[in-house]
Every structure is written in C-alpha cells, then in structure tokens.
CSV table of C-alpha atoms in Angstrom, one decimal:
chain,number,residue,atom,x,y,z
W,1,GLN,CA,45.1,38.9,-25.1
W,2,ASN,CA,46.4,36.4,-27.5
W,3,GLU,CA,46.5,33.7,-25.0
W,4,VAL,CA,42.9,34.5,-24.3
W,5,ARG,CA,42.2,34.7,-28.0
W,6,ILE,CA,43.4,31.1,-28.4
W,7,GLN,CA,41.1,29.9,-25.7
W,8,LEU,CA,38.1,31.8,-27.1
W,9,ASN,CA,38.5,30.3,-30.5
W,10,ASP,CA,39.1,26.9,-29.0
W,11,GLY,CA,36.0,27.2,-26.9
W,12,GLN,CA,33.9,28.4,-29.7
W,13,HIS,CA,34.7,25.8,-32.2
W,14,ARG,CA,37.9,24.2,-32.7
W,15,PRO,CA,40.8,24.5,-30.3
W,16,THR,CA,43.8,26.2,-31.8
W,17,MET,CA,47.5,25.3,-31.6
W,18,GLU,CA,50.8,26.6,-32.8
W,19,GLY,CA,49.6,30.2,-32.4
W,20,GLU,CA,46.7,29.6,-34.8
W,21,GLU,CA,43.1,30.7,-34.3
W,22,ASP,CA,39.8,29.8,-35.8
W,23,GLU,CA,36.7,31.8,-36.6
W,24,GLY,CA,33.1,31.6,-37.6
W,25,GLY,CA,30.3,29.0,-37.4
W,26,SER,CA,27.9,28.0,-40.1
W,27,THR,CA,24.3,27.1,-40.8
W,28,ALA,CA,22.7,28.3,-43.9
W,29,SER,CA,23.3,27.7,-47.6
W,30,PRO,CA,24.1,30.6,-49.9
W,31,SER,CA,21.8,32.8,-52.0
W,32,GLY,CA,24.1,35.1,-53.7
W,33,THR,CA,25.4,36.2,-57.0
W,34,PRO,CA,28.8,34.9,-58.2
W,35,THR,CA,30.9,37.5,-59.9
W,36,GLN,CA,34.2,37.8,-61.8
W,37,ARG,CA,36.6,35.2,-60.5
W,38,THR,CA,37.9,32.3,-62.5
W,39,ALA,CA,40.1,29.3,-61.7
W,40,SER,CA,43.1,31.4,-62.6
W,41,ARG,CA,42.5,33.2,-59.3
W,42,SER,CA,42.7,30.0,-57.3
W,43,ASN,CA,46.3,30.5,-56.2
W,44,SER,CA,45.7,33.2,-53.7
W,45,ILE,CA,44.0,33.3,-50.2
W,46,VAL,CA,42.2,35.2,-47.4
W,47,SER,CA,40.5,34.3,-44.1
W,48,SER,CA,37.3,33.6,-42.1
W,49,ARG,CA,37.2,30.2,-40.5
W,50,ALA,CA,34.3,28.8,-38.6
W,51,SER,CA,35.2,26.7,-35.7
W,52,TYR,CA,32.2,26.4,-33.5
W,53,LEU,CA,31.0,22.9,-32.7
W,54,SER,CA,27.2,22.6,-33.1
W,55,PRO,CA,25.5,20.1,-30.8
W,56,ASN,CA,25.7,17.4,-33.5
W,57,ASP,CA,29.4,18.2,-34.3
W,58,ARG,CA,30.2,17.9,-30.6
W,59,LYS,CA,28.8,14.4,-30.5
W,60,SER,CA,30.5,13.3,-33.7
W,61,SER,CA,33.8,14.9,-32.6
W,62,ASN,CA,33.9,13.0,-29.3
W,63,ALA,CA,33.1,9.8,-31.2
W,64,GLY,CA,36.0,10.3,-33.5
W,65,SER,CA,38.6,8.4,-31.5
W,66,SER,CA,36.6,5.1,-31.8
W,67,SER,CA,35.5,5.3,-35.5
W,68,SER,CA,36.9,3.0,-38.1
W,69,SER,CA,36.4,5.6,-40.9
W,70,ARG,CA,39.1,7.9,-39.5
W,71,GLY,CA,41.2,9.6,-42.1
W,72,THR,CA,38.6,9.1,-44.9
W,73,ARG,CA,36.4,11.6,-46.7
W,74,ASN,CA,33.5,10.3,-44.5
W,75,SER,CA,35.3,11.5,-41.4
W,76,ILE,CA,35.0,15.2,-42.4
W,77,ASN,CA,31.9,15.7,-40.3
W,78,GLU,CA,32.9,13.1,-37.8
W,79,TYR,CA,35.9,15.2,-36.7
W,80,GLY,CA,34.0,18.5,-36.9
W,81,PHE,CA,36.0,19.9,-39.8
W,82,SER,CA,32.9,21.5,-41.3
W,83,SER,CA,32.6,23.8,-38.4
W,84,PHE,CA,35.7,25.7,-39.5
W,85,VAL,CA,34.0,27.2,-42.6
W,86,SER,CA,30.7,28.9,-43.2
W,87,ASP,CA,28.4,28.1,-46.1
W,88,LEU,CA,28.9,31.6,-47.4
W,89,ALA,CA,32.6,30.8,-47.9
W,90,LEU,CA,31.8,27.4,-49.5
W,91,SER,CA,29.5,29.1,-52.0
W,92,SER,CA,32.5,30.5,-53.8
W,93,PHE,CA,33.4,27.0,-55.0
W,94,GLN,CA,31.5,26.4,-58.3
W,95,LEU,CA,31.5,24.0,-61.2
W,96,SER,CA,31.3,25.3,-64.8
W,97,VAL,CA,29.1,23.6,-67.4
W,98,HIS,CA,32.1,21.5,-68.3
W,99,ASP,CA,32.4,20.4,-64.6
W,100,GLU,CA,35.6,22.4,-64.3
W,101,PRO,CA,36.2,23.8,-60.8
W,102,VAL,CA,36.2,27.6,-60.6
W,103,VAL,CA,36.4,30.0,-57.6
W,104,VAL,CA,34.0,33.0,-57.8
W,105,ASP,CA,33.3,36.0,-55.6
W,106,VAL,CA,29.8,36.0,-54.2
W,107,GLU,CA,27.8,39.1,-53.5
W,108,VAL,CA,24.7,39.2,-51.2
W,109,ASP,CA,22.5,41.7,-49.5
W,110,ALA,CA,23.1,40.8,-45.9
W,111,ALA,CA,22.4,41.8,-42.3
W,112,VAL,CA,25.7,41.8,-40.3
W,113,LEU,CA,25.5,41.3,-36.6
W,114,PHE,CA,28.6,42.0,-34.4
W,115,ILE,CA,28.8,40.7,-30.8
W,116,ASP,CA,31.4,42.2,-28.6
W,117,ILE,CA,32.1,40.5,-25.3
W,118,SER,CA,32.8,42.7,-22.3
W,119,GLY,CA,34.8,41.5,-19.3
W,120,TYR,CA,36.8,39.0,-21.3
W,121,SER,CA,40.3,40.3,-20.5
W,122,ARG,CA,39.5,40.9,-16.8
W,123,ILE,CA,38.1,37.3,-16.4
W,124,SER,CA,41.1,35.8,-18.3
W,125,SER,CA,43.5,37.6,-16.1
W,126,ALA,CA,41.7,36.5,-13.0
W,127,LEU,CA,41.6,32.8,-14.1
W,128,GLU,CA,45.0,32.6,-15.7
W,129,SER,CA,46.6,30.9,-12.7
W,130,LYS,CA,43.9,28.1,-12.8
W,131,GLY,CA,45.3,26.9,-16.2
W,132,ALA,CA,44.2,26.5,-19.8
W,133,PHE,CA,41.5,23.9,-19.1
W,134,THR,CA,39.6,26.1,-16.7
W,135,LEU,CA,39.7,29.1,-18.9
W,136,PHE,CA,38.8,27.0,-21.9
W,137,SER,CA,35.7,25.6,-20.1
W,138,ILE,CA,34.4,28.9,-18.9
W,139,VAL,CA,34.9,30.7,-22.3
W,140,ASN,CA,33.6,27.8,-24.3
W,141,THR,CA,30.4,27.6,-22.2
W,142,TYR,CA,29.6,31.3,-22.8
W,143,VAL,CA,30.6,31.5,-26.4
W,144,SER,CA,28.7,28.3,-27.2
W,145,MET,CA,25.6,29.9,-25.7
W,146,LEU,CA,26.0,32.9,-28.0
W,147,VAL,CA,26.7,30.9,-31.2
W,148,ASP,CA,23.8,28.5,-30.4
W,149,VAL,CA,21.4,31.5,-30.4
W,150,VAL,CA,22.8,32.8,-33.7
W,151,MET,CA,22.4,29.3,-35.3
W,152,GLU,CA,18.9,29.0,-33.9
W,153,PHE,CA,18.0,32.1,-35.8
W,154,GLY,CA,19.5,30.9,-39.1
W,155,GLY,CA,22.6,33.0,-38.9
W,156,GLN,CA,26.1,32.1,-40.0
W,157,VAL,CA,29.1,32.9,-37.8
W,158,VAL,CA,31.7,34.0,-40.4
W,159,LYS,CA,34.5,35.4,-38.2
W,160,PHE,CA,36.0,35.5,-34.7
W,161,ALA,CA,38.2,38.3,-33.8
W,162,GLY,CA,39.5,38.1,-30.2
W,163,ASP,CA,36.5,38.5,-28.0
W,164,ALA,CA,34.1,39.4,-30.8
W,165,ILE,CA,31.9,37.4,-33.2
W,166,LYS,CA,30.7,38.5,-36.6
W,167,CYS,CA,27.5,36.9,-38.0
W,168,VAL,CA,25.5,37.3,-41.3
W,169,TRP,CA,22.0,36.6,-42.6
W,170,TYR,CA,21.2,36.8,-46.3
W,171,PHE,CA,17.7,35.5,-47.0
W,172,LYS,CA,15.8,36.1,-50.3
W,173,GLU,CA,14.3,39.2,-49.0
W,174,LYS,CA,16.4,41.8,-47.3
W,175,VAL,CA,13.6,42.7,-44.9
W,176,HIS,CA,13.7,39.1,-43.6
W,177,SER,CA,17.5,39.2,-43.1
W,178,VAL,CA,17.4,42.5,-41.2
W,179,SER,CA,14.3,41.6,-39.1
W,180,THR,CA,15.7,38.2,-38.2
W,181,ALA,CA,19.0,39.6,-37.2
W,182,LEU,CA,17.2,42.1,-34.9
W,183,HIS,CA,15.2,39.3,-33.4
W,184,CYS,CA,18.5,37.4,-32.7
W,185,ALA,CA,20.1,40.5,-31.2
W,186,MET,CA,17.3,40.9,-28.7
W,187,GLU,CA,17.3,37.2,-27.9
W,188,LEU,CA,21.1,37.3,-27.3
W,189,GLN,CA,20.7,40.1,-24.8
W,190,LYS,CA,17.7,38.3,-23.2
W,191,ARG,CA,19.5,35.0,-22.7
W,192,CYS,CA,23.2,35.9,-22.6
W,193,GLY,CA,23.3,39.6,-21.8
W,194,ARG,CA,24.8,38.8,-18.4
W,195,HIS,CA,26.7,35.5,-17.5
W,196,ASP,CA,28.1,35.2,-14.0
W,197,ILE,CA,31.3,33.3,-13.6
W,198,GLU,CA,30.7,30.8,-10.8
W,199,GLY,CA,33.0,31.2,-7.8
W,200,THR,CA,34.1,34.7,-8.8
W,201,GLU,CA,32.6,38.2,-8.7
W,202,HIS,CA,33.1,38.6,-12.5
W,203,HIS,CA,30.6,38.2,-15.3
W,204,PHE,CA,30.5,38.3,-19.1
W,205,SER,CA,28.2,40.8,-20.9
W,206,ILE,CA,27.7,41.8,-24.5
W,207,HIS,CA,27.1,44.8,-26.6
W,208,ILE,CA,25.8,44.4,-30.2
W,209,GLY,CA,25.8,46.3,-33.5
W,210,VAL,CA,23.7,45.5,-36.5
W,211,VAL,CA,24.3,46.9,-40.0
W,212,SER,CA,23.1,45.9,-43.5
W,213,GLY,CA,23.9,46.2,-47.1
W,214,ARG,CA,25.8,44.6,-50.0
W,215,ILE,CA,28.8,42.5,-49.0
W,216,ARG,CA,31.2,40.5,-51.0
W,217,SER,CA,32.5,37.0,-50.1
W,218,THR,CA,36.0,36.1,-51.5
W,219,VAL,CA,38.0,32.9,-51.1
W,220,PHE,CA,41.7,32.8,-51.9
W,221,GLN,CA,43.7,29.7,-52.3
W,222,SER,CA,47.3,28.8,-52.6
W,223,LYS,CA,48.8,25.5,-53.9
W,224,THR,CA,52.3,26.2,-52.8
W,225,VAL,CA,52.2,27.1,-49.1
W,226,LYS,CA,53.6,24.4,-46.7
W,227,ASN,CA,53.2,25.7,-43.2
W,228,MET,CA,49.6,27.0,-43.0
W,229,GLU,CA,46.2,26.1,-44.4
W,230,SER,CA,45.8,26.7,-48.1
W,231,THR,CA,42.5,28.5,-48.1
W,232,TYR,CA,41.2,31.7,-46.4
W,233,HIS,CA,37.9,33.7,-46.6
W,234,LEU,CA,37.3,37.4,-46.6
W,235,ILE,CA,34.1,39.4,-46.4
W,236,SER,CA,34.2,43.0,-47.5
W,237,GLY,CA,31.9,45.9,-48.3
W,238,LYS,CA,30.6,49.2,-46.9
W,239,PRO,CA,28.6,47.6,-44.1
W,240,LEU,CA,31.9,46.2,-42.7
W,241,HIS,CA,33.4,49.7,-42.7
W,242,LEU,CA,30.5,50.9,-40.5
W,243,ILE,CA,30.1,48.1,-38.1
W,244,GLY,CA,32.9,49.2,-35.8
W,245,ASP,CA,31.4,52.6,-35.0
W,246,VAL,CA,27.9,51.0,-34.6
W,247,VAL,CA,29.0,48.4,-32.0
W,248,ASP,CA,31.2,50.9,-30.2
W,249,ALA,CA,28.2,53.1,-29.7
W,250,ALA,CA,26.5,50.4,-27.7
W,251,ARG,CA,27.2,50.0,-24.0
W,252,PRO,CA,27.0,46.5,-22.3
W,253,GLY,CA,23.4,45.3,-22.6
W,254,GLU,CA,22.6,47.6,-25.6
W,255,ILE,CA,21.9,47.0,-29.3
W,256,CYS,CA,22.8,49.7,-31.8
W,257,VAL,CA,21.8,49.7,-35.5
W,258,SER,CA,22.6,51.7,-38.6
W,259,GLN,CA,20.1,53.8,-40.5
W,260,ASP,CA,19.8,51.2,-43.2
W,261,VAL,CA,18.8,48.5,-40.7
W,262,LEU,CA,16.1,50.9,-39.3
W,263,ALA,CA,14.8,51.5,-42.8
W,264,HIS,CA,14.6,47.8,-43.8
W,265,ALA,CA,13.1,46.3,-40.7
W,266,CYS,CA,9.6,45.0,-40.8
W,267,ASP,CA,6.9,47.7,-40.3
W,268,GLY,CA,6.1,47.8,-36.6
W,269,LEU,CA,9.0,45.5,-35.5
W,270,ILE,CA,11.0,48.1,-33.6
W,271,THR,CA,8.9,49.4,-30.7
W,272,SER,CA,11.4,51.6,-29.0
W,273,VAL,CA,14.3,53.6,-30.5
W,274,ARG,CA,15.9,55.7,-27.8
W,275,CYS,CA,18.2,58.2,-29.3
W,276,GLN,CA,20.9,58.6,-31.9
W,277,ALA,CA,24.3,57.7,-30.6
W,278,GLU,CA,27.0,60.3,-30.7
W,279,VAL,CA,29.8,58.6,-32.6
W,280,GLY,CA,32.1,60.7,-34.8
W,281,ASP,CA,30.9,61.6,-38.2
W,282,VAL,CA,28.1,59.0,-38.3
W,283,THR,CA,26.0,60.4,-35.5
W,284,SER,CA,22.8,60.6,-37.6
W,285,THR,CA,23.1,56.9,-38.7
W,286,ILE,CA,23.3,55.1,-35.4
W,287,HIS,CA,20.2,54.3,-33.3
W,288,ILE,CA,19.8,52.4,-30.0
W,289,ILE,CA,17.1,49.8,-30.0
W,290,ASP,CA,15.3,49.1,-26.7
W,291,GLY,CA,12.5,46.8,-27.8
W,292,ILE,CA,10.9,44.9,-30.7
W,293,ASP,CA,7.4,43.4,-31.3
W,294,GLU,CA,8.1,39.7,-32.2
W,295,ASP,CA,4.6,39.4,-33.6
W,296,ALA,CA,4.8,42.5,-35.9
W,297,CYS,CA,5.8,40.5,-39.0
W,298,ASN,CA,6.2,37.0,-40.2
W,299,CYS,CA,9.9,36.7,-39.4
W,300,HIS,CA,10.0,33.6,-37.2
W,301,PRO,CA,13.5,32.3,-37.3
W,302,HIS,CA,12.5,28.7,-38.1
W,303,HIS,CA,10.4,29.8,-41.1
W,304,HIS,CA,13.2,31.8,-42.7
W,305,ARG,CA,15.9,29.3,-41.9
W,306,ARG,CA,14.3,27.2,-44.5
W,307,GLU,CA,14.5,30.0,-47.0
W,308,VAL,CA,18.3,30.0,-46.8
W,309,PHE,CA,18.7,26.4,-48.0
W,310,PHE,CA,18.7,26.9,-51.7
W,311,ASP,CA,21.6,26.8,-54.2
W,312,VAL,CA,23.0,29.8,-55.9
W,313,ASN,CA,21.1,30.2,-59.2
W,314,PRO,CA,23.3,29.7,-62.2
W,315,GLN,CA,24.7,33.1,-63.3
W,316,GLU,CA,26.8,34.3,-66.2
W,317,HIS,CA,30.4,34.0,-65.2
W,318,ASP,CA,33.2,36.1,-66.7
W,319,ILE,CA,34.6,32.9,-68.4
W,320,GLY,CA,31.4,32.9,-70.5
W,321,GLU,CA,29.9,29.9,-68.8
W,322,GLU,CA,27.2,29.2,-66.2
W,323,VAL,CA,28.3,27.9,-62.9
W,324,GLU,CA,26.6,25.8,-60.2
W,325,MET,CA,27.5,24.8,-56.6
W,326,ASP,CA,30.4,22.3,-56.4
W,327,HIS,CA,28.9,19.7,-54.0
W,328,VAL,CA,31.1,16.9,-55.3
W,329,ASN,CA,34.3,18.3,-53.8
W,330,ARG,CA,32.7,19.9,-50.7
W,331,ASN,CA,34.8,17.8,-48.3
W,332,GLU,CA,38.0,18.8,-49.9
W,333,HIS,CA,37.1,22.4,-49.8
W,334,ILE,CA,36.2,22.2,-46.1
W,335,THR,CA,39.5,20.7,-45.1
W,336,ALA,CA,41.5,23.4,-46.9
W,337,PHE,CA,40.3,25.9,-44.4
W,338,VAL,CA,41.5,24.0,-41.3
W,339,PRO,CA,44.9,24.9,-39.8
W,340,LEU,CA,47.3,22.0,-40.4
W,341,THR,CA,48.3,21.3,-36.8
W,342,ILE,CA,44.6,21.4,-35.8
W,343,ALA,CA,43.7,19.0,-38.5
W,344,GLN,CA,46.4,16.6,-37.4
W,345,GLN,CA,45.1,16.7,-33.8
W,346,LEU,CA,41.5,16.2,-34.8
W,347,ARG,CA,42.4,13.2,-36.9
W,348,LYS,CA,44.1,11.7,-33.9
W,349,GLY,CA,40.8,11.9,-32.0
W,350,LYS,CA,41.8,14.7,-29.6
W,351,THR,CA,39.1,16.7,-28.0
W,352,GLN,CA,38.9,20.4,-27.6
W,353,SER,CA,39.9,20.4,-24.0
W,354,GLU,CA,42.9,18.2,-24.8
W,355,MET,CA,44.1,20.8,-27.2
W,356,ALA,CA,43.5,23.9,-25.0
W,357,GLU,CA,46.8,25.5,-24.0
W,358,MET,CA,48.3,28.8,-22.8
W,359,ARG,CA,51.0,30.4,-24.9
W,360,LEU,CA,53.0,33.6,-25.1
W,361,LEU,CA,52.7,34.9,-28.7
W,362,THR,CA,54.2,37.5,-30.8
W,363,ILE,CA,51.7,39.2,-33.1
W,364,LEU,CA,52.4,40.9,-36.4
W,365,PHE,CA,49.9,43.3,-38.0
W,366,ILE,CA,50.4,43.9,-41.7
W,367,HIS,CA,48.3,46.8,-43.2
W,368,LYS,CA,47.6,47.2,-47.0
W,369,THR,CA,48.3,50.8,-47.8
W,370,ASP,CA,48.2,50.9,-51.6
W,371,GLU,CA,44.7,50.7,-52.8
W,372,SER,CA,45.7,50.4,-56.4
W,373,ILE,CA,47.1,46.9,-55.8
W,374,ASP,CA,44.6,44.0,-56.1
W,375,ILE,CA,43.9,42.4,-52.7
W,376,ALA,CA,44.4,38.9,-54.0
W,377,ASP,CA,47.8,39.7,-55.4
W,378,TRP,CA,48.9,41.5,-52.3
W,379,PHE,CA,47.8,38.8,-50.0
W,380,GLU,CA,49.4,36.1,-52.1
W,381,GLU,CA,52.8,37.8,-51.8
W,382,VAL,CA,52.4,38.5,-48.1
W,383,GLN,CA,51.4,34.9,-47.5
W,384,HIS,CA,54.4,33.4,-49.2
W,385,VAL,CA,56.8,35.5,-47.3
W,386,ILE,CA,55.1,34.6,-44.0
W,387,ASP,CA,55.1,30.9,-45.0
W,388,GLU,CA,58.9,31.0,-45.4
W,389,PHE,CA,59.2,31.9,-41.7
W,390,ARG,CA,56.8,29.1,-40.6
W,391,CYS,CA,54.3,31.7,-39.2
W,392,ALA,CA,50.6,31.2,-39.0
W,393,ILE,CA,48.2,33.7,-40.5
W,394,VAL,CA,45.2,34.1,-38.2
W,395,GLN,CA,43.0,36.0,-40.5
W,396,ILE,CA,42.7,38.8,-43.1
W,397,ILE,CA,40.2,41.5,-42.3
W,398,GLU,CA,38.6,44.5,-44.0
W,399,ASP,CA,37.0,47.2,-41.9
W,400,ASP,CA,36.9,51.0,-41.5
W,401,LYS,CA,40.7,51.0,-41.2
W,402,GLY,CA,41.3,49.1,-44.4
W,403,VAL,CA,42.7,45.6,-45.2
W,404,HIS,CA,45.1,44.0,-42.8
W,405,VAL,CA,46.6,40.6,-42.0
W,406,ILE,CA,47.2,39.3,-38.5
C-alpha cells in the first residue's frame, strides 16, 4: 500500500522520494477568522501538503530545466512548489500592524468533501510488474481528472491519504459552500465515477462523502529539524470526526452526506434522497444523494470561485494587534512545506515521471492518547525524536479516532 501511496501522491501532484508523500491541491484564497496563535508558537508543526500539478503548473514544471531563474524566488511557481500547499494553510501566515510575522489558527465554516478511490490496491498489484513509470502514469491520469474537477468548482485539495482525497470549500455564505461541494460531488461521479484501465479488466471507481461545519486550520513550524520539511498543516474539527462514517456509508458510485449538509443546501437543489444509511450510532445523520437540480439556485462554480478570492479581514489577535495576510514572504512559506529531497529534485529540473519509484517501506503510526496535552507541544516533541532517526513524517491527521502521526 505504501508503494502505491507514493505513486498516488506523485501522480497527483509532486512525486515523492525517500519514503515521503505529498498531499492536497489548492485554488482559492482564505475567508476565515484568525484565532489565538502568536509567533511564539512558530516552532512546532503539523501536516497537509498539496502536491497536485494544475495545468499551468505542469507546463511551468516541465520548463524548469531550461530556465535561467532556477534557484531564485521567482522559480517557486516555475518548479510547481506552490502545488504542495493549499491557500487555507497559507492563510495562517499573517503580519501584525508592525509588520512582524505571526502564525495564527484560522477557523472557517466549510464544506468538506472526501473522495475514496476503489480498486486502487487491486490495480496496483496487477501492474506492479510493469514498473513504477507505468503505475505512476495510470494513477496520475485518474487522480489528475479528480483534482481538476475539484479545482474547476473552486475547491481546495488539502490532504491526500493513501487512495483518498480531502477537499474543502469555504465561501462567504455556508449555503454556497455546501451547494457547490454537492455540485462537484455529482460532477465527479458523472465524469470520473468509472475509469477503465486500458489493456486490463480493471477499473477505478469512487465513493464520496460530504460533511459541513466549523473547521480549524493550524500550521506548525520548526526551526531546528534537519531531515524533513519544517512546516506541516492540520485541519481539525467535528466535521472531520464524522467524515469517515459518511464516506464509508457510500458504495462505489454513491454520494453520502451528513444531516448538516442536507440542512444547508440550497432550497430545491437535492432532488432525490434515497434512504438513511445504516452506520453505527450516526444512522439518522447520513443520507444518500441520487440527484440534484443544477438550476435550483445560483451556485454556478465559476461565480462562487470569485467569492473565494478575498483576504482575511483584519481581526483582533491575542497579541493585541490586528493582522493581515503575509503576501511579502509567501514564497518562503510555500517552500517550507516541501519535502527536502523533493525540493532538491525539482530544482534540478526533474519531472514527476523521473522521480517515480517503487519502494518497500516501514510505516510507524503514533497515536496521541492524552487529550490534556496541547497538540502543538506533543507534535513538536514527536517530530524532534523522529528527526533524530532521519525519518520522514508523512502527515498528521485528526479524525474520529483522534490525532495521529504517520
């Protein structure tokens, strides 16, 4: 699975090496509320890396080997570094009124869409003998299709987890976020619900879960680690605890949603709700969506993509100052999310396919069991121990099982 996981992340965005993986794509700009984090918290970290190459990033990445600006700040987009981090993560980097850099938590009302790919392990096993490039090409083709649809609808890919993709929408109005995510889910099933693998009897399919509610975006940084990237991103909140049950209730080709999504969708948008899914203790909260009316409300994706592109309004910060987006150091923030070995390869002009490889990996799962300990403090200590052993942290996740590091 980990060999496959490397290929999936490579294909989606940036190829991964040395046992590292990437996650999440990006589109929109943030519209959230910064809360309670000062520069004194800037020496810890967590994870959610975007690594999908948008069409423009693909072109610029391929052009990297011939550019004279290699290695400069201007080469950030040229090499596709920006595809490793979502705008939601970048919204944590703020400037105080005195132009002092601060790192803040950002809270937004969001719709969260979770895409789970079926057939991935079976296809990977069938194609393993054909080598890394073949598997990379097949996986990259399909995952690129999925992420392109998400980006078309103004969503941000914030995390990749094996054969799954987590995306968010957080427009000014929650009804627009929820309705656009539902539009995207239906379009994903329409365009990508079944993808046959040429020359085989296998195919990819997807099942989707959509939840909504208040989520928190947290960025942790370390200035002392030597063997991994310095910055990680974590999204947390009640919707993330529910998303696992919701997506598990959906079979291939289906879309399941939480009660909150059903309540906040545009009037008349959902035309067919089959039945409540029977999943554990949350039976009454999960619904299977069969159809929507795209003309039921003014939620055209292109219209609401524009709504996302505004800066976080200055808010009172716990250091007693107002903050604003730190655009000045944006490139430096972006590179901090990129795994070191990947950054080196990208700067050398290597393409995704050149970095694709198959590896046998040993995976360590570390679960946080003491809820009284601050996540930032816990992760900082875990990270420094792992760094001493030259290991790569793939990600930090919060879900219904708690917080854990991989």
